[in-house]
XYZ file of C-alpha atoms in Angstrom:
563
model
C 16.184 -33.543 162.840
C 14.996 -35.842 165.504
C 16.285 -39.343 165.852
C 13.196 -40.805 164.459
C 13.571 -43.521 161.749
C 12.008 -42.809 158.340
C 10.586 -46.282 157.628
C 10.178 -47.314 153.994
C 6.287 -47.494 154.165
C 5.670 -43.946 152.566
C 7.821 -44.777 149.371
C 6.261 -48.170 148.980
C 2.709 -46.748 149.319
C 3.624 -44.082 146.885
C 4.910 -46.758 144.356
C 1.605 -48.721 144.779
C -0.477 -45.651 144.097
C 1.238 -44.691 140.817
C 1.674 -46.708 137.571
C 4.005 -44.732 135.621
C 7.272 -42.640 136.226
C 8.025 -43.021 139.914
C 10.632 -40.688 141.366
C 12.802 -41.818 144.196
C 11.273 -40.551 147.465
C 12.578 -39.933 151.017
C 13.968 -37.175 153.233
C 14.840 -34.532 150.537
C 17.253 -32.031 151.916
C 15.272 -28.996 151.284
C 12.268 -30.554 152.881
C 14.298 -31.679 155.761
C 15.614 -28.139 156.392
C 11.956 -26.769 156.157
C 10.630 -29.317 158.631
C 13.448 -28.626 161.043
C 12.805 -24.940 160.777
C 9.067 -25.195 161.470
C 9.431 -27.688 164.197
C 12.160 -25.860 165.829
C 10.322 -22.657 165.797
C 7.159 -24.253 167.171
C 9.178 -26.037 169.995
C 10.678 -22.690 170.878
C 7.269 -21.171 171.009
C 6.015 -23.968 173.106
C 8.951 -23.332 175.604
C 7.711 -19.743 176.009
C 4.071 -20.718 176.488
C 4.365 -23.548 178.738
C 3.916 -22.599 182.333
C 6.899 -23.301 184.638
C 4.843 -25.324 186.930
C 3.804 -27.822 184.122
C 7.320 -28.241 182.647
C 10.841 -27.808 183.608
C 13.935 -28.346 181.676
C 17.754 -28.105 182.002
C 18.981 -25.448 179.591
C 22.505 -26.768 179.878
C 21.751 -30.023 178.050
C 20.803 -29.052 174.509
C 20.627 -30.754 171.149
C 22.420 -29.641 167.909
C 19.373 -27.479 167.028
C 19.391 -25.614 170.379
C 16.403 -27.338 172.023
C 16.757 -28.741 175.489
C 17.138 -32.484 175.644
C 14.155 -32.797 177.962
C 12.008 -31.345 175.056
C 13.063 -34.162 172.716
C 9.641 -36.035 172.872
C 7.623 -32.860 172.305
C 9.898 -32.106 169.309
C 9.349 -35.458 167.767
C 5.629 -35.061 168.352
C 5.564 -31.680 166.619
C 7.310 -33.169 163.638
C 4.748 -35.866 163.380
C 1.944 -33.382 163.784
C 3.508 -31.283 160.956
C 3.608 -34.299 158.759
C 0.080 -35.226 159.469
C -1.155 -31.658 158.658
C 0.778 -31.631 155.396
C -1.018 -34.901 154.342
C -4.499 -33.417 155.288
C -3.691 -30.307 153.183
C -2.592 -32.328 150.217
C -5.713 -34.479 150.474
C -7.995 -31.566 150.656
C -6.451 -30.103 147.490
C -6.640 -33.380 145.601
C -10.257 -33.927 146.692
C -11.267 -30.524 145.636
C -9.723 -31.108 142.166
C -7.244 -28.302 142.638
C -4.082 -30.218 141.686
C -4.367 -29.588 138.013
C -5.135 -26.025 138.531
C -1.965 -25.655 140.791
C 0.163 -27.492 138.216
C -1.036 -25.001 135.507
C 0.777 -22.241 137.382
C 4.066 -24.097 137.413
C 5.962 -23.408 134.151
C 9.236 -25.137 133.369
C 11.007 -21.859 134.217
C 9.780 -21.979 137.776
C 10.857 -25.513 138.140
C 14.312 -24.775 136.680
C 14.785 -21.668 139.025
C 13.534 -23.881 142.017
C 15.936 -26.650 141.218
C 18.961 -24.257 140.928
C 18.165 -22.443 144.096
C 17.458 -25.696 145.937
C 20.885 -27.110 144.752
C 22.609 -24.172 146.328
C 20.612 -24.493 149.456
C 21.632 -28.190 149.765
C 25.183 -27.321 148.928
C 25.424 -24.750 151.676
C 23.690 -27.338 154.152
C 26.426 -29.761 153.310
C 29.488 -27.438 153.967
C 29.091 -27.991 157.827
C 29.862 -31.730 157.801
C 32.075 -31.431 154.871
C 34.465 -29.115 156.949
C 33.507 -30.827 160.317
C 32.468 -27.602 161.858
C 29.460 -26.722 164.105
C 27.225 -23.826 162.807
C 24.086 -22.528 164.715
C 20.853 -22.929 162.874
C 19.289 -19.631 161.491
C 15.594 -19.232 160.892
C 13.708 -16.735 158.915
C 14.660 -14.385 155.845
C 18.328 -14.612 154.981
C 18.962 -17.679 156.891
C 20.794 -19.357 153.990
C 23.093 -16.172 153.701
C 23.802 -15.967 157.379
C 24.600 -19.761 157.497
C 27.090 -19.328 154.628
C 28.714 -16.444 156.244
C 28.984 -18.305 159.605
C 30.616 -21.227 157.673
C 33.143 -18.899 156.271
C 33.917 -17.396 159.651
C 34.492 -20.792 161.282
C 36.662 -22.257 158.449
C 39.760 -21.775 160.606
C 38.473 -24.429 163.151
C 37.939 -27.012 160.313
C 38.260 -30.648 161.503
C 41.022 -31.593 159.067
C 40.248 -35.279 159.507
C 36.727 -34.857 158.326
C 37.810 -32.760 155.480
C 40.543 -35.250 154.572
C 37.727 -38.067 154.463
C 35.767 -35.879 152.165
C 38.607 -35.362 149.966
C 39.336 -39.075 149.974
C 35.676 -39.598 149.104
C 35.794 -37.343 146.149
C 39.039 -39.428 144.791
C 37.514 -42.754 145.634
C 34.427 -41.969 143.741
C 36.402 -41.113 140.566
C 38.638 -44.186 140.935
C 35.876 -46.673 141.495
C 33.708 -45.106 138.768
C 36.589 -45.662 136.158
C 37.537 -49.121 137.455
C 33.836 -50.230 137.163
C 33.443 -48.714 133.631
C 36.823 -50.369 132.624
C 35.434 -53.690 133.939
C 32.275 -53.446 131.968
C 34.057 -52.526 128.835
C 36.436 -55.443 129.237
C 33.568 -57.830 129.816
C 31.893 -56.578 126.675
C 34.919 -56.971 124.605
C 35.248 -60.532 125.938
C 31.642 -61.326 125.105
C 31.947 -59.962 121.639
C 35.180 -62.020 121.019
C 33.384 -65.290 121.947
C 29.925 -64.396 120.307
C 28.952 -62.945 117.057
C 26.049 -61.134 118.550
C 26.509 -57.484 119.580
C 26.011 -57.033 123.255
C 25.482 -53.453 124.452
C 25.300 -50.270 122.326
C 24.751 -47.851 125.241
C 27.793 -46.435 127.077
C 28.740 -48.191 130.356
C 27.776 -46.380 133.602
C 29.132 -47.042 137.155
C 26.601 -48.260 139.567
C 28.627 -49.653 142.628
C 31.158 -46.666 143.048
C 28.939 -44.855 145.711
C 28.405 -48.120 147.856
C 32.064 -49.022 147.600
C 33.165 -45.536 148.648
C 30.815 -45.477 151.657
C 32.007 -48.990 152.883
C 35.614 -47.796 152.357
C 35.121 -44.621 154.437
C 33.408 -46.704 157.137
C 36.269 -49.103 157.340
C 38.867 -46.421 157.479
C 36.932 -44.429 160.252
C 36.418 -47.549 162.297
C 40.038 -48.959 161.987
C 41.677 -45.559 162.895
C 39.233 -44.832 165.536
C 38.468 -41.327 164.142
C 35.118 -40.748 165.725
C 36.502 -40.985 169.315
C 40.132 -39.809 168.964
C 39.583 -37.030 166.353
C 35.893 -36.073 166.864
C 34.873 -37.059 163.485
C 31.015 -37.169 163.358
C 29.485 -40.360 161.989
C 25.945 -41.670 161.394
C 26.052 -43.406 164.857
C 23.953 -46.482 165.759
C 21.203 -47.278 163.494
C 18.210 -48.958 165.201
C 17.618 -52.290 163.523
C 13.833 -52.180 164.165
C 10.728 -50.202 163.098
C 9.071 -47.776 165.355
C 5.795 -48.672 166.856
C 2.843 -46.881 165.098
C 1.843 -43.856 167.016
C -0.970 -41.256 166.575
C 0.647 -38.053 165.153
C -1.413 -35.947 167.616
C 0.004 -37.825 170.560
C 2.029 -34.553 171.479
C -1.290 -33.011 172.678
C -1.341 -35.387 175.717
C 1.889 -33.877 177.052
C 0.933 -30.131 176.756
C -1.821 -28.133 178.480
C -5.211 -28.043 176.662
C -5.117 -24.256 176.354
C -1.974 -24.453 174.117
C -3.234 -26.995 171.652
C -5.078 -24.877 169.233
C -2.330 -22.088 169.277
C 0.291 -24.844 168.506
C -1.910 -25.950 165.541
C -2.126 -22.347 164.387
C 1.583 -22.012 164.778
C 2.465 -24.907 162.436
C -0.222 -24.380 159.741
C 1.519 -21.702 157.698
C 4.763 -23.842 157.612
C 2.605 -26.951 156.621
C 1.067 -25.184 153.788
C 4.519 -24.349 152.470
C 5.729 -27.867 153.035
C 2.672 -29.311 151.151
C 3.345 -27.152 148.086
C 7.024 -27.601 148.116
C 6.755 -31.410 148.512
C 4.217 -31.580 145.701
C 6.157 -29.205 143.202
C 9.388 -31.132 143.982
C 7.898 -34.608 143.435
C 5.633 -33.655 140.423
C 8.691 -31.882 138.616
C 10.892 -34.836 139.132
C 8.217 -37.232 137.985
C 7.691 -35.061 134.867
C 11.293 -34.689 134.150
C 12.493 -38.218 134.597
C 9.317 -39.667 133.108
C 10.146 -37.922 129.785
C 13.907 -39.016 130.017
C 12.625 -42.575 130.537
C 10.423 -42.462 127.497
C 13.365 -41.140 125.501
C 15.662 -43.981 126.696
C 13.089 -46.594 125.690
C 12.603 -44.955 122.248
C 16.319 -44.996 121.719
C 16.779 -48.609 122.512
C 13.737 -49.327 120.208
C 15.125 -47.212 117.371
C 18.518 -48.930 117.685
C 17.057 -52.428 117.554
C 14.977 -51.374 114.611
C 17.844 -49.838 112.759
C 20.052 -52.936 113.333
C 17.313 -55.267 112.088
C 16.501 -53.167 109.009
C 20.206 -52.564 108.171
C 20.808 -56.368 108.280
C 17.998 -57.070 105.771
C 17.719 -53.858 103.633
C 20.492 -51.232 104.266
C 19.072 -48.695 101.848
C 15.484 -48.872 103.392
C 16.964 -48.334 106.900
C 18.901 -45.235 105.689
C 15.627 -43.932 104.236
C 13.726 -44.466 107.349
C 16.358 -42.639 109.390
C 16.315 -39.727 106.948
C 12.509 -39.356 107.237
C 12.686 -39.534 111.085
C 15.271 -36.842 111.120
C 13.203 -34.528 108.971
C 9.839 -35.111 110.750
C 10.767 -35.987 114.406
C 8.142 -37.019 116.830
C 8.534 -34.893 119.996
C 6.450 -37.368 122.236
C 7.271 -40.722 120.677
C 5.576 -42.807 123.364
C 2.187 -40.979 122.753
C 0.128 -40.601 119.665
C -1.662 -37.582 120.894
C 1.663 -35.656 121.743
C 1.276 -36.092 125.520
C 4.020 -37.849 127.447
C 2.516 -41.110 128.720
C 5.351 -41.831 131.061
C 4.642 -39.041 133.506
C 1.938 -39.059 136.103
C -0.863 -36.434 136.142
C -0.816 -33.778 138.815
C -3.824 -35.627 140.555
C -2.188 -39.006 140.498
C 1.037 -37.652 141.890
C -0.650 -35.561 144.735
C -2.791 -38.351 145.670
C 0.023 -40.881 145.941
C 1.986 -38.316 147.760
C -0.602 -37.470 150.302
C -1.369 -41.044 151.158
C 2.285 -41.900 151.730
C 2.548 -38.781 153.840
C -0.479 -39.645 155.863
C 0.904 -43.124 156.527
C 4.346 -41.851 157.377
C 2.838 -39.645 160.113
C 1.695 -42.655 162.117
C 5.105 -44.365 161.582
C 7.522 -41.534 162.898
C 8.501 -40.633 159.316
C 8.437 -37.014 158.389
C 7.356 -35.282 155.195
C 8.639 -37.267 152.212
C 9.264 -35.804 148.790
C 10.908 -36.657 145.488
C 14.713 -36.705 145.718
C 16.602 -35.070 142.830
C 19.990 -36.928 143.530
C 18.438 -40.429 143.989
C 16.009 -39.991 140.949
C 18.913 -38.844 138.793
C 20.969 -41.774 139.876
C 18.238 -44.329 139.051
C 17.277 -42.635 135.672
C 20.877 -42.163 134.387
C 22.623 -45.241 135.660
C 20.196 -47.924 136.226
C 17.513 -46.473 133.955
C 14.961 -47.682 136.521
C 12.141 -45.348 137.231
C 9.148 -47.599 137.355
C 7.225 -48.309 140.542
C 9.081 -51.780 140.649
C 12.341 -50.131 141.016
C 11.173 -48.256 144.042
C 9.768 -51.389 145.649
C 13.109 -53.099 144.970
C 14.894 -50.132 146.754
C 12.415 -50.429 149.791
C 13.384 -54.009 150.047
C 17.014 -53.172 150.089
C 16.435 -50.522 152.861
C 14.619 -52.987 154.970
C 17.319 -55.636 154.626
C 19.905 -52.953 155.556
C 17.970 -51.972 158.612
C 17.461 -55.524 159.769
C 20.770 -57.197 159.083
C 23.379 -54.728 157.962
C 22.785 -51.673 159.978
C 26.059 -52.079 162.002
C 28.106 -51.880 158.835
C 26.961 -48.338 158.206
C 27.092 -46.891 161.797
C 30.686 -45.643 161.307
C 30.144 -43.882 157.897
C 31.436 -40.199 158.458
C 29.066 -37.524 157.753
C 31.770 -35.891 155.602
C 31.710 -38.787 153.267
C 27.969 -38.464 152.829
C 28.288 -34.660 152.334
C 30.896 -35.242 149.647
C 28.654 -37.767 147.928
C 25.710 -35.242 147.984
C 28.045 -32.438 146.565
C 29.093 -34.679 143.577
C 25.405 -35.597 142.870
C 24.412 -32.011 142.848
C 26.527 -31.171 139.777
C 23.468 -31.744 137.346
C 21.240 -29.820 139.647
C 23.563 -26.792 139.953
C 23.919 -26.845 136.198
C 20.346 -25.571 136.061
C 21.753 -22.121 136.824
C 22.833 -21.996 133.116
C 19.147 -21.954 132.206
C 19.042 -18.314 133.202
C 21.424 -17.443 130.339
C 19.291 -19.304 127.757
C 16.121 -17.589 129.017
C 17.757 -14.207 128.891
C 18.741 -14.824 125.218
C 15.314 -16.183 124.385
C 13.750 -13.054 125.948
C 16.045 -10.773 124.201
C 15.244 -12.195 120.831
C 11.469 -12.010 121.408
C 11.788 -8.579 122.669
C 13.587 -7.577 119.524
C 10.847 -9.128 117.447
C 8.216 -7.203 119.324
C 10.043 -3.878 118.929
C 10.457 -4.619 115.349
C 6.672 -5.159 115.087
C 6.043 -1.790 117.015
C 8.323 -0.063 114.490
C 6.372 -1.479 111.609
C 3.075 -0.313 113.049
C 4.483 3.158 113.569
C 5.678 3.325 109.958
C 2.487 2.031 108.571
C 0.088 4.254 110.600
C -3.083 4.929 108.673
C -2.540 2.096 106.252
C -4.958 -0.732 105.546
C -2.582 -3.503 106.449
C -1.930 -2.399 109.981
C -4.497 -4.843 111.019
C -2.127 -7.625 110.049
C 0.528 -6.342 112.280
C -0.842 -7.461 115.636
C -2.188 -10.742 114.069
C 1.257 -11.868 112.890
C 2.867 -15.213 113.682
C 4.106 -13.934 117.093
C 2.007 -15.815 119.537
C 2.746 -14.764 123.190
C 0.335 -17.351 124.668
C 2.388 -20.334 123.734
C 5.528 -19.943 125.713
C 7.094 -23.278 124.720
C 7.602 -22.245 121.055
C 9.958 -19.674 119.613
C 7.858 -17.841 117.043
C 9.383 -15.525 114.543
C 7.617 -12.197 113.769
C 7.286 -11.513 110.044
C 5.558 -7.977 109.763
C 4.374 -6.840 106.444
C 5.671 -3.476 105.381
C 4.231 -2.395 102.030
C 2.913 1.005 101.093
C -0.061 -0.040 99.015
C -3.704 0.521 99.506
C -3.617 3.623 101.843
C -6.574 4.607 103.796
C -7.737 8.012 103.721
C -7.286 8.752 107.375
C -10.383 7.104 108.448
C -11.022 7.042 112.371
C -11.498 3.262 112.186
C -8.066 2.723 110.880
C -6.575 4.834 113.481
C -8.492 3.055 116.241
C -7.475 -0.297 115.060
C -3.795 1.022 114.865
C -4.024 2.137 118.492
C -5.475 -1.254 119.420
C -2.624 -3.108 117.644
C -0.064 -0.913 119.343
C -1.494 -1.594 122.727
C -1.505 -5.348 122.084
C 2.167 -5.285 121.177
C 2.966 -3.249 124.319
C 1.367 -5.914 126.240
C 3.355 -8.561 124.291
C 6.423 -6.639 125.128
C 5.972 -7.271 128.956
C 4.698 -10.888 128.272
C 7.946 -11.941 126.694
C 9.683 -11.619 130.121
C 7.573 -14.349 131.751
C 10.155 -17.057 131.781
C 13.040 -14.923 132.906
C 10.873 -13.121 135.792
C 9.623 -16.668 136.939
C 13.260 -18.045 137.080
C 14.979 -15.131 138.688
C 12.066 -14.276 141.178
C 11.881 -17.906 142.143
C 15.586 -18.386 142.586
C 16.064 -15.155 144.626
C 13.145 -15.787 146.882
C 14.353 -19.325 147.702
C 17.907 -18.053 148.395
C 16.903 -15.087 150.503
C 13.721 -16.447 152.121
C 12.680 -20.061 151.759
C 11.499 -22.599 149.235
C 7.859 -22.120 150.099
C 8.193 -18.190 149.338
C 9.956 -18.842 146.080
C 7.358 -21.198 144.767
C 4.486 -18.982 145.846
C 6.170 -15.911 144.202
C 6.884 -17.891 141.028
C 3.296 -19.091 140.752
C 2.000 -15.550 141.459
C 4.190 -14.257 138.595
C 2.998 -16.985 136.369
C -0.635 -16.197 137.215
C -0.112 -12.582 136.388
C 1.262 -13.473 132.778
C -1.644 -15.878 132.227
C -4.081 -13.225 132.937
C -2.007 -10.987 130.677
C -2.077 -13.658 127.859
C -5.870 -13.986 128.383
C -6.302 -10.148 127.887
C -4.418 -10.246 124.721
C -6.434 -13.165 123.380
C -9.694 -11.375 124.262
C -8.528 -8.145 122.483
C -7.607 -10.104 119.371
C -10.988 -11.876 119.373
C -12.741 -8.449 119.489
C -10.721 -7.486 116.421
């Protein structure tokens, strides 16, 4: 990407625009790759369209993405223009009231497949700094596959100093984590020894292991002069000031007028994909970690209530626990069964569009929810409120203004190792495919059993009950069990109405046989399209599959209503 500074205004504006679960935001890796691909393709197109008399460049001086250094201002301007167009698209969708309709076609299986494939995409992108090798950027279909193959080809040219720093990062993360947990446990035991009150009931979690590892890697790189003597790539000089606000359409002043509209048309398809991917990523993270925050709050409340009840009346506390275990509340924070900790799609999209619009004037490219940072906040600090994001913004401002020099020598291999460690939970979403396959296999068996019952009871009066059993294909979050009646009483004398009803019921069950594969198809098609094409194509294909099954469910309901 360009050397522009992503100022903390978009995250702070997002936090001020939402009141509930607030995911950590910033330059998410998948979004960064997509912005780079769209802006690089538009810049190369601009090179071909620009008349030689209006613009000249030296092809021998190129950036890491293959763009001549003289085109750097145009490249940054195109990035800001893409960010502005993404914000306009998101605002239009929000104003037209389409955000809830879009979210209705985003099932959990689509989110799981997208998260798993995004984790693999981020992992492949981190292999280059991890091994200290240079790999050309690929665009278009199979770009991820080509990148991975090229990384394998260039492994013999690995920078062993960069790779050694990555290994040291893995080790130091484990050491600092265990030392911090040991220190927390030691402090708790000391407090319990000097006080009768019980301190913490939750297991200790490490918070400082990442920052200590980064500072250690920076110290080693600086003291051994690895950047200059062994070509170890580092973050480099971090500007300790914020960029001057600039209009995102300022790039139009440096190109001919007849190229402006074709340039806008060139970036619109990529901007639509970015707007969709940014919204889906942010909304799914807000939904996921908002529910986890609710569960953490209820766990702490239940622990406090149990401790208070057990102190006064142990038997009553035991009875209360037994009742709660028998009749659990799936949404403890909401009386109507709706999670109150997660934002609605409209709130998320409005906050995201406003933050993106502001960032386009401040040299910040498309923001999005960050899986790794949100997971860190939710699992370790348990902080997912807007206040937590504002505190993070204040820390970033302090680092940029006063402590930027301390992070200039941080090796990219160290950051890549930290990202790989943080991806463990995201990559674990690949196992969701096995659970979805098992669930689809069970539902398919139930439908086939129901079809067998219909065939055996053809011409009998109770065939009408077969299609109206407890198997409900429209509710994909439940796991219904088919209980088909199979008695041989009350035969019908071959009436045409009974046979027509039988054929209709058999047709409904055939539709249900295809409908049970919704979750599996959404997961695998989203996953494969993201891997072989890009994130935008994966989400669009997953939403299309979801829309097809919604129509199928509606057809089943209409046929059952006619019956």
